[in-house]
mmCIF file of C-alpha atoms and ligand atoms in Angstrom:
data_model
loop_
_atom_site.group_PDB
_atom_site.id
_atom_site.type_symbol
_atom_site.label_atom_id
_atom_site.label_comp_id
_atom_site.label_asym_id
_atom_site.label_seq_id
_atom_site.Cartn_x
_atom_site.Cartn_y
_atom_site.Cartn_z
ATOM 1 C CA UNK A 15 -24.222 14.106 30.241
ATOM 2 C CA UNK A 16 -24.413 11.919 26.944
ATOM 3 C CA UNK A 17 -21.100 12.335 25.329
ATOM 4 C CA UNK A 18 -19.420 8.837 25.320
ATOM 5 C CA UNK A 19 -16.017 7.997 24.697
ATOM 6 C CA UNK A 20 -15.246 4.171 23.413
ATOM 7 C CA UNK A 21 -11.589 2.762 23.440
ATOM 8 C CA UNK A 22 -10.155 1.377 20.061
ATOM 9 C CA UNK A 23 -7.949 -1.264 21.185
ATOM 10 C CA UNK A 24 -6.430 -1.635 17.590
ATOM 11 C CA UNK A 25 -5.521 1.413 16.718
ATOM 12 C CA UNK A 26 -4.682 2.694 20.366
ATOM 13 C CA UNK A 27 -7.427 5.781 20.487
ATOM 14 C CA UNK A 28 -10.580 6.511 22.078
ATOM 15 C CA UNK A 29 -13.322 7.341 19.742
ATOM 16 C CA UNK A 30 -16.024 10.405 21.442
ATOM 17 C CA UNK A 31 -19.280 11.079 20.082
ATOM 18 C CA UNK A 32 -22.165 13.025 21.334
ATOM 19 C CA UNK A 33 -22.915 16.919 21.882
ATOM 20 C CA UNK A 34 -22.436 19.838 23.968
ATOM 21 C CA UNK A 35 -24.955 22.943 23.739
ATOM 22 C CA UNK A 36 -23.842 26.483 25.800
ATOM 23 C CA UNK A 37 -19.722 26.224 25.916
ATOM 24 C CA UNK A 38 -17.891 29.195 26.396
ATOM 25 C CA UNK A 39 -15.693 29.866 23.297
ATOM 26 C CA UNK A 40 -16.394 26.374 22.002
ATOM 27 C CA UNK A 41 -17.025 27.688 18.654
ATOM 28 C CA UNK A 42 -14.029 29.226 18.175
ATOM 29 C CA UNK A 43 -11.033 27.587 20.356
ATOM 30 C CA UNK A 44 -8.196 25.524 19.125
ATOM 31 C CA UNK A 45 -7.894 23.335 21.617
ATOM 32 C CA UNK A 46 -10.720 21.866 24.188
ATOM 33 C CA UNK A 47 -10.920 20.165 27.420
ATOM 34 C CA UNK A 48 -13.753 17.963 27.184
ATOM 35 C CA UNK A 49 -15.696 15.556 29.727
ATOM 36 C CA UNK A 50 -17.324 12.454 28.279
ATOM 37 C CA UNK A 51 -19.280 10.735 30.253
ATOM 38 C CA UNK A 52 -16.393 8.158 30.997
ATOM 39 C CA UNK A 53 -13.596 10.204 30.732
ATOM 40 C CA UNK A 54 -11.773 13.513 30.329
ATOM 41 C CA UNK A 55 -9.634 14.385 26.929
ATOM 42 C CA UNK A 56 -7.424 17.331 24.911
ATOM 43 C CA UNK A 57 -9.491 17.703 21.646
ATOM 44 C CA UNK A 58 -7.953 19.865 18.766
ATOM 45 C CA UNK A 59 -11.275 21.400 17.029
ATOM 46 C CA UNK A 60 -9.456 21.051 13.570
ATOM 47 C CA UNK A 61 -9.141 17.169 13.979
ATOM 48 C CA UNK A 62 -12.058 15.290 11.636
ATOM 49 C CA UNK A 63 -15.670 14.393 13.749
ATOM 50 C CA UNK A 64 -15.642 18.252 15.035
ATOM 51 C CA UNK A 65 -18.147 19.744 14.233
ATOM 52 C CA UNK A 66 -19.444 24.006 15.529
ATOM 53 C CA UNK A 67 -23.752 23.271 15.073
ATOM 54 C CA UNK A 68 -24.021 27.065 16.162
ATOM 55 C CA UNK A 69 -22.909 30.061 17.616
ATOM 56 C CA UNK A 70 -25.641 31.609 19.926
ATOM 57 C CA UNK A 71 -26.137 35.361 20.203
ATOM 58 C CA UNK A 72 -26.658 36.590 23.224
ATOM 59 C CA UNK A 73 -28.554 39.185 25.936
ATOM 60 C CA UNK A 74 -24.693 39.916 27.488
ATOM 61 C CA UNK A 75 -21.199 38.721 27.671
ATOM 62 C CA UNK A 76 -20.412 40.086 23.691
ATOM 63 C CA UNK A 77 -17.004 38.703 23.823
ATOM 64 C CA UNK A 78 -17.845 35.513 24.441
ATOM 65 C CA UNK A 79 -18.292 32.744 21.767
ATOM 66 C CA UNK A 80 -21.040 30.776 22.961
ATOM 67 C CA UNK A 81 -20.919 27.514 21.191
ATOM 68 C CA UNK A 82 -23.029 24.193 20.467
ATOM 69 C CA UNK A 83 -20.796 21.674 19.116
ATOM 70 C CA UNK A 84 -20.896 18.297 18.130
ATOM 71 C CA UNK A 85 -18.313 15.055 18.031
ATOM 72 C CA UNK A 86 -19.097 12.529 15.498
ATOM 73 C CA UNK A 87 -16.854 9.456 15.391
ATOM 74 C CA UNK A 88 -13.787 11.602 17.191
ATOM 75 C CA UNK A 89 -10.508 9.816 17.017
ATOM 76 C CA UNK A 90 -8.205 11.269 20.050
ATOM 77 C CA UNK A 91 -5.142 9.556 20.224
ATOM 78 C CA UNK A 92 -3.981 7.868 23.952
ATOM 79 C CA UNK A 93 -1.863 10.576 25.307
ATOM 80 C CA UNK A 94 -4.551 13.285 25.079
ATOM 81 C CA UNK A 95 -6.545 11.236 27.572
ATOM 82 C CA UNK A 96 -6.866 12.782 31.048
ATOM 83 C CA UNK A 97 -8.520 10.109 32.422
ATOM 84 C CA UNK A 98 -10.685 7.051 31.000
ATOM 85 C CA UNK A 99 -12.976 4.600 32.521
ATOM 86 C CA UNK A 100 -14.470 1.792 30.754
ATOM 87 C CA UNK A 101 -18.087 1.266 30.889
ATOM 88 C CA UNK A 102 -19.389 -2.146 29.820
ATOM 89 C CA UNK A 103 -22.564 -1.423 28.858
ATOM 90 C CA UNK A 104 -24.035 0.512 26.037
ATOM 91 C CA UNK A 105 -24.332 4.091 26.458
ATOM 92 C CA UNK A 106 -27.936 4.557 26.323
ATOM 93 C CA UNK A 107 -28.188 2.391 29.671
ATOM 94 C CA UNK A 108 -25.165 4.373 31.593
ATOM 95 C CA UNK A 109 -27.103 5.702 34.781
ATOM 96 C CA UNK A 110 -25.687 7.341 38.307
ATOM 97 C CA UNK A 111 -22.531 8.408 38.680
ATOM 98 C CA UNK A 112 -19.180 7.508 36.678
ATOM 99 C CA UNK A 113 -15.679 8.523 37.903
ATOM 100 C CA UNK A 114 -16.477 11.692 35.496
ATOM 101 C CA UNK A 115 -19.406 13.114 37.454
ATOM 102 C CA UNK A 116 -17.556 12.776 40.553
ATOM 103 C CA UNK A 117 -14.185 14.686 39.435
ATOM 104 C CA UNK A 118 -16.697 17.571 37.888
ATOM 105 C CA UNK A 119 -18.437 17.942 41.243
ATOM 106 C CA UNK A 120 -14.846 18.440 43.203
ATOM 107 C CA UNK A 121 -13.896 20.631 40.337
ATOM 108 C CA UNK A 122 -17.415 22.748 40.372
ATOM 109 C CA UNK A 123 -17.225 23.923 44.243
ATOM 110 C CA UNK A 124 -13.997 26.014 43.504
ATOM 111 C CA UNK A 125 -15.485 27.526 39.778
ATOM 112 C CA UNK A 126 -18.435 28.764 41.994
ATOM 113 C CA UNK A 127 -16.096 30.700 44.012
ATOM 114 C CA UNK A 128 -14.564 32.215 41.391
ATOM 115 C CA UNK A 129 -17.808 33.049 39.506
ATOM 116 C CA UNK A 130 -18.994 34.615 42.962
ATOM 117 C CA UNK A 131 -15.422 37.016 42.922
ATOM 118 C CA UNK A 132 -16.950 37.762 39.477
ATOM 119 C CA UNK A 133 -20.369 38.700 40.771
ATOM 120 C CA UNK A 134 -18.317 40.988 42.863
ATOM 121 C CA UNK A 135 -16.994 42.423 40.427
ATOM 122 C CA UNK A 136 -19.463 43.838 38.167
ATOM 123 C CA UNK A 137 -21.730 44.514 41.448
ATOM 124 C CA UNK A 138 -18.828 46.986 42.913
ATOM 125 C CA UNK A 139 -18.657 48.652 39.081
ATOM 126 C CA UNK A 140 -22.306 49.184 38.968
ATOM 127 C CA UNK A 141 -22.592 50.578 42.292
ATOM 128 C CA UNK A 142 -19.537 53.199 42.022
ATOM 129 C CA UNK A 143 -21.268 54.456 38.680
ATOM 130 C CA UNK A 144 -24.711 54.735 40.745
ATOM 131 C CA UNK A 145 -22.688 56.467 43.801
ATOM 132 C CA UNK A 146 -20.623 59.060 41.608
ATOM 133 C CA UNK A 147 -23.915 59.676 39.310
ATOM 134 C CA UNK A 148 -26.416 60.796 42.099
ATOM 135 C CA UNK A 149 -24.388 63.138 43.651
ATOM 136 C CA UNK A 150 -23.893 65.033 40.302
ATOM 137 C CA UNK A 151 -27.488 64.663 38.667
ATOM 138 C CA UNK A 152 -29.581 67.575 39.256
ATOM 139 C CA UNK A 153 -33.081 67.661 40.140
ATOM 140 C CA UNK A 154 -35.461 69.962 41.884
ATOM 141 C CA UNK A 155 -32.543 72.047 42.354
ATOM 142 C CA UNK A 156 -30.484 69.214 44.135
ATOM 143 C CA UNK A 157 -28.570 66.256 43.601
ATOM 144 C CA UNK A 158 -30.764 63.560 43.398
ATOM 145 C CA UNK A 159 -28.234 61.779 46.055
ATOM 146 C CA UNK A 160 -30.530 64.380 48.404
ATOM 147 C CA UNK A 161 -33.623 62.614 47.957
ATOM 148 C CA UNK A 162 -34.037 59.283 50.781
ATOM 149 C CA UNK A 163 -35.714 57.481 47.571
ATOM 150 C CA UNK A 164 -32.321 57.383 45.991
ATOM 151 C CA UNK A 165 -29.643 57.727 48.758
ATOM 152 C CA UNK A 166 -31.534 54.454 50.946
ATOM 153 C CA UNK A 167 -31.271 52.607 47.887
ATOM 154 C CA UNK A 168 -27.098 53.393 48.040
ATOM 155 C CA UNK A 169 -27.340 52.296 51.816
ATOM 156 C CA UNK A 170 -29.020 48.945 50.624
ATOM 157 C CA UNK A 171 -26.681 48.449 47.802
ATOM 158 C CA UNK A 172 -23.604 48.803 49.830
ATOM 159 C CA UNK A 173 -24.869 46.819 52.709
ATOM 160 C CA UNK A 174 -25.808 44.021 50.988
ATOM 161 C CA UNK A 175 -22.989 44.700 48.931
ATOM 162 C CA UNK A 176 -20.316 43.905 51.935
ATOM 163 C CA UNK A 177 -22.362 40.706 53.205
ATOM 164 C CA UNK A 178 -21.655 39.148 49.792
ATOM 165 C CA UNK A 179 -18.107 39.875 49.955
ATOM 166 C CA UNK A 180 -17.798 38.539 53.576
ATOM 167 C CA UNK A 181 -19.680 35.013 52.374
ATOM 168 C CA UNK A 182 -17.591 34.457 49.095
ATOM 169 C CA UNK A 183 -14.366 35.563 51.614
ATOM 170 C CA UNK A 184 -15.386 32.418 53.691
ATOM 171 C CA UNK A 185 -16.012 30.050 50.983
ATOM 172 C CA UNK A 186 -12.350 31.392 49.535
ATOM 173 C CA UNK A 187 -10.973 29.921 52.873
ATOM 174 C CA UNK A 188 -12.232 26.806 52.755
ATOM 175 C CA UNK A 189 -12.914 26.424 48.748
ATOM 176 C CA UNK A 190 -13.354 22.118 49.427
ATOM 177 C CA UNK A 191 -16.942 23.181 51.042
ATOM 178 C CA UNK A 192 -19.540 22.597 48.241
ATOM 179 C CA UNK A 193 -22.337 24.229 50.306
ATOM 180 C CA UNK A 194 -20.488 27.004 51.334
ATOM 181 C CA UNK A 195 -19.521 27.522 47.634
ATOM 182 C CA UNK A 196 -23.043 26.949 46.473
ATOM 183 C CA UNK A 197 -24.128 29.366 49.093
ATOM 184 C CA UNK A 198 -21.361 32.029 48.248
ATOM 185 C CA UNK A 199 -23.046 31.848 44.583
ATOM 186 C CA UNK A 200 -26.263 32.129 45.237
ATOM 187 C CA UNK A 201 -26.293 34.924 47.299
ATOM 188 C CA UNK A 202 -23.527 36.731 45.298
ATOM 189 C CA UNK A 203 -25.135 36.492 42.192
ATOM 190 C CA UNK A 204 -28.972 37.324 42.996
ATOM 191 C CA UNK A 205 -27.521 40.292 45.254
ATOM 192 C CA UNK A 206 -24.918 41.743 42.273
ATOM 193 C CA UNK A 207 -28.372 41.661 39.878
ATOM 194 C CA UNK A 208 -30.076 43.671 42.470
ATOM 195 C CA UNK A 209 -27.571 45.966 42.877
ATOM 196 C CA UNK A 210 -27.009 46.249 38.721
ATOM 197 C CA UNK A 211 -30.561 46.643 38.134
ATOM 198 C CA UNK A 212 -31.027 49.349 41.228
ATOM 199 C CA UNK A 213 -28.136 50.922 40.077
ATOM 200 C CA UNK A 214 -29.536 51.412 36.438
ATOM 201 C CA UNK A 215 -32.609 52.527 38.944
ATOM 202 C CA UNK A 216 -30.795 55.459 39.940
ATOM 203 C CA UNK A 217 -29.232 56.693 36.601
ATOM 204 C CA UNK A 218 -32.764 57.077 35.557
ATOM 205 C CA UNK A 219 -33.106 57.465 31.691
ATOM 206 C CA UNK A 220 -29.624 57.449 30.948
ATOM 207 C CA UNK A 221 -28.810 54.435 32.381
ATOM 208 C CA UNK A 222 -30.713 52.093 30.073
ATOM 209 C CA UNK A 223 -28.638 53.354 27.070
ATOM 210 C CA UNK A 224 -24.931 52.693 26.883
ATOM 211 C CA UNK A 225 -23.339 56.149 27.960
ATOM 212 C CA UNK A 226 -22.934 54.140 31.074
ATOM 213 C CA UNK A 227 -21.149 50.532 31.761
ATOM 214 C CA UNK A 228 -24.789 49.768 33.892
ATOM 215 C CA UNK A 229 -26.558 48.548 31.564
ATOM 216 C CA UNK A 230 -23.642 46.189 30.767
ATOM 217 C CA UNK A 231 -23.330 45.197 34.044
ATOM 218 C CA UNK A 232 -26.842 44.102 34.415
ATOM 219 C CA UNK A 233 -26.802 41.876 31.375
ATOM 220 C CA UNK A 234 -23.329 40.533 31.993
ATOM 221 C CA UNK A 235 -24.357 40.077 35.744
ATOM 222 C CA UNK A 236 -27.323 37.841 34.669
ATOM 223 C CA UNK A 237 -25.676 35.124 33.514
ATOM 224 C CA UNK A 238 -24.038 34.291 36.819
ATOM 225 C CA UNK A 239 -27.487 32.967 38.245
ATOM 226 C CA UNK A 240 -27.204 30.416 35.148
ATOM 227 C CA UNK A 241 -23.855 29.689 34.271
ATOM 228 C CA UNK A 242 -21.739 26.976 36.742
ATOM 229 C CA UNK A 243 -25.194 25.403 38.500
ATOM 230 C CA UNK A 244 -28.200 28.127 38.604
ATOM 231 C CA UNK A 245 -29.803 29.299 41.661
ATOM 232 C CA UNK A 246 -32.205 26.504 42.053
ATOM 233 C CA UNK A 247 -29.377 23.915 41.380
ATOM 234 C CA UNK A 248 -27.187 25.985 44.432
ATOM 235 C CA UNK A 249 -30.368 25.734 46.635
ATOM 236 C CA UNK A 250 -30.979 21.476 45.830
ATOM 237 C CA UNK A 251 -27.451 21.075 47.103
ATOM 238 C CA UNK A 252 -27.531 23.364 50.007
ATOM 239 C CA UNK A 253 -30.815 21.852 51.716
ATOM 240 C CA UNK A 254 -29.510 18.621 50.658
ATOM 241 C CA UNK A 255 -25.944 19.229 52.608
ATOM 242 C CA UNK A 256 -28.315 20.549 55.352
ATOM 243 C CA UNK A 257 -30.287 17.869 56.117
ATOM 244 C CA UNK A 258 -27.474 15.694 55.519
ATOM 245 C CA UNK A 259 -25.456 17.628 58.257
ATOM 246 C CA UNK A 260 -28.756 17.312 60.639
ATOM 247 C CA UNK A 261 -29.303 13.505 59.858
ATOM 248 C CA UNK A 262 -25.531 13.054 60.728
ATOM 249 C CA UNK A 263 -25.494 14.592 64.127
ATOM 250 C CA UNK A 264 -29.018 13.057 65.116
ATOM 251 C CA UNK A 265 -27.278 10.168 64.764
ATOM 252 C CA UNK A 266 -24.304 10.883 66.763
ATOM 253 C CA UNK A 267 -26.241 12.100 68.928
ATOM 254 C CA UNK A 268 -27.976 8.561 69.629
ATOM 255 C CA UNK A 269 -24.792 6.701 69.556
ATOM 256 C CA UNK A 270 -23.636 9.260 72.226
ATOM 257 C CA UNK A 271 -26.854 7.906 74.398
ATOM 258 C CA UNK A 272 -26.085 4.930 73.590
ATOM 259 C CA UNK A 273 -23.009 4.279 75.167
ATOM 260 C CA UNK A 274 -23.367 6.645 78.190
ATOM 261 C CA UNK A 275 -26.642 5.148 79.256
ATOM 262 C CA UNK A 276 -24.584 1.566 79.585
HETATM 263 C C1 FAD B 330 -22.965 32.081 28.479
HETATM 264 C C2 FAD B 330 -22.926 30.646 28.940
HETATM 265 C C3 FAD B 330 -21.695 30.003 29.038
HETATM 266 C C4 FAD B 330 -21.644 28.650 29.425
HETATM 267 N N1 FAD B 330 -20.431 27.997 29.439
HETATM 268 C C5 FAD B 330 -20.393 26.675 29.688
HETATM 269 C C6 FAD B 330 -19.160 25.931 29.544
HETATM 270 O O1 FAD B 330 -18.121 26.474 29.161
HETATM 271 N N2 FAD B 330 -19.185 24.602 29.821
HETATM 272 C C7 FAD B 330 -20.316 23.964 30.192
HETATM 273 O O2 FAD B 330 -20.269 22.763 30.429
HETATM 274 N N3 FAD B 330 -21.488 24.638 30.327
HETATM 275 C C8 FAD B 330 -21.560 25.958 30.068
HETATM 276 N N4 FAD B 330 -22.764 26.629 30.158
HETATM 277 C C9 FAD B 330 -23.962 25.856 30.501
HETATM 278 C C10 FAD B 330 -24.542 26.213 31.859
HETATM 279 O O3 FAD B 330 -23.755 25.659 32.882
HETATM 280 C C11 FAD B 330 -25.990 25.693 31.873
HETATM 281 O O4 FAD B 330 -26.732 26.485 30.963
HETATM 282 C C12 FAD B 330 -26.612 25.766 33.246
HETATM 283 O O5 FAD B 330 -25.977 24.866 34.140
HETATM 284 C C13 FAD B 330 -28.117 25.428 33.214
HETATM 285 O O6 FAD B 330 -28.368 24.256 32.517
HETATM 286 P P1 FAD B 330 -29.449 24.267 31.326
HETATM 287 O O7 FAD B 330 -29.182 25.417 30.452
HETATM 288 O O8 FAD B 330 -29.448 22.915 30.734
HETATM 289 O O9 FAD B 330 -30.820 24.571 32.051
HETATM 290 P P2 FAD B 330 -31.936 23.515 32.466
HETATM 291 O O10 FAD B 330 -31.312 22.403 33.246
HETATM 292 O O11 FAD B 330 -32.750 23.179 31.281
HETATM 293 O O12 FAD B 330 -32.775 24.396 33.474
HETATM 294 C C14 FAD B 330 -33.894 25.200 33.113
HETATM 295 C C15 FAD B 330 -34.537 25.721 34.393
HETATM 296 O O13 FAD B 330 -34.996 24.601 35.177
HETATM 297 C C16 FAD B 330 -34.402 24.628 36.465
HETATM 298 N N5 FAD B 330 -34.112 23.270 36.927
HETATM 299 C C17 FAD B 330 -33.482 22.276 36.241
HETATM 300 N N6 FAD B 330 -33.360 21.188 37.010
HETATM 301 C C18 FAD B 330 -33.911 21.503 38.210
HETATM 302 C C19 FAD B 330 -34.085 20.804 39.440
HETATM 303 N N7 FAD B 330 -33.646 19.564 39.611
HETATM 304 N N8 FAD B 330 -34.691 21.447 40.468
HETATM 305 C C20 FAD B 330 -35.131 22.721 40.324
HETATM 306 N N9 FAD B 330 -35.004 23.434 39.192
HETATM 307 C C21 FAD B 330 -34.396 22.837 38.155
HETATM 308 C C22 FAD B 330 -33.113 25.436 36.298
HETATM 309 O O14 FAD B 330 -32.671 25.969 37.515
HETATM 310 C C23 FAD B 330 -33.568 26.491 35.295
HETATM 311 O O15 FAD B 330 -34.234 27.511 35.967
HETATM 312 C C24 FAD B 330 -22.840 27.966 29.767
HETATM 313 C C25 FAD B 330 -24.080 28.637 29.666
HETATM 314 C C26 FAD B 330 -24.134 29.938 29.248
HETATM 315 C C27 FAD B 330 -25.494 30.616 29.099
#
């Protein structure tokens, strides 16, 4: 993160520049949370220094504005100021981790949830189309539901299915555990794909054009492995909360020794 906000002690505002590429409805919302790297503000996008670059098309998620956009010079006056930090040196030299990062990453564990109740979602959509459709699509005189190709496919989806729903119904209980959320994402999101893209599987021909919501589902569906941390981001902080976890008891452990060996 690059966006830097600068306080204007004479005239009592903070001044943000920098840019933001993939936010949802950035390009065309009124009025914006944003994050700088030192702080957190309420922009207006019709004050002067806002600026839409571009509004990306997309594979999925049609009713959503996708925006890049870009604050030059920003004047946002003191009471629109969530939060502020001052950072002494210039921004090109700001390394690790400001007050900002750290209220993002308490903020992130809870959106992952939510985007896993999302996965959900579309996954339980997809596979009630796939469940109603082979029963009453005809082949070789039967309904393809009949065949094991197809109806093993429904066990699989549901199964896998209800293991989701039991992880992101733990990480809902305790929505301050970061690897539980991260975990809760991961697997919610790669298993609602699967169960989009087998579910567009079993509709056969049909279900790549648009008769059915499937093929919606599958390219809605795929940005959940991207959007709020992707997969690969969810597995660097679950090993990393592992190992932590490990190093942690290994060392109680010791102490534990320790003291009873005296
Ligand atoms: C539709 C949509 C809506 C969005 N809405 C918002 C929004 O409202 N607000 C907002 O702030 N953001 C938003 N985003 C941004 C989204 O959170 C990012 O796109 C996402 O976090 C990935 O970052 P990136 O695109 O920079 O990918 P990159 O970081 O460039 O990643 C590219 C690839 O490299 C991998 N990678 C990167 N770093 C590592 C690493 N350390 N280890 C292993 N693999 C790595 C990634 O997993 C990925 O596979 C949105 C994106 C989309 C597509």
């Amino acid at each position: 993160m690059r966006t830097i906000a600068n306080y204007d002690k004479v005239n009592n505002e903070f001044i943000l520049n920098g840019e933001k590429r993939f936010i949802t409805n950035g390009s065309i919302a009124d009025t914006l949370v944003v994050y700088a790297r030192n702080g957190g503000f309420i922009v207006q996008s019709d004050w002067e220094g806002y600026e839409v670059i571009e509004e990306y098309k997309m594979m999925g998620l049609h009713g959503l504005h996708l925006g890049h956009i870009k604050f030059n010079n920003l004047r946002i006056p003191k009471a629109n100021a969530l939060f502020y930090q001052e950072i002494k040196e210039p921004s090109e030299k700001i390394v690790g981790k400001t007050s900002t990062i750290e209220s993002l990453q308490n903020m992130l564990g809870p959106e992952r949830v939510i985007l896993s109740a999302q996965a959900l979602g579309v996954a339980k959509r997809a596979l009630e189309i796939a469940i109603q459709y082979t029963q009453e699509r005809i082949q070789f005189k039967k309904p393809i539901s009949e065949f094991e190709g197809i109806n093993f496919k429904i066990a699989e989806m549901s199964t896998n299915f209800e293991a989701a729903r039991a992880l992101v119904e733990k990480a809902v209980n305790d929505m301050r555990d970061s690897i539980l959320a991260a975990m809760a994402k991961l697997f919610s999101c790669q298993t609602a794909f699967k169960i989009c893209d087998d579910a567009l599987q079993c509709l056969g021909g049909i279900g790549y054009t648009n008769k059915y919501a499937v093929e919606r589902c599958l390219r809605d569906v795929r940005l959940l492995r991207i959007g709020g941390g992707t997969d690969e981001i969810m597995k660097y902080i679950i090993q990393k909360g592992i190992y932590k976890k490990s190093q942690q008891s290994s060392k109680e452990m010791l102490k534990k020794e320790f003291f009873e060996s005296d």
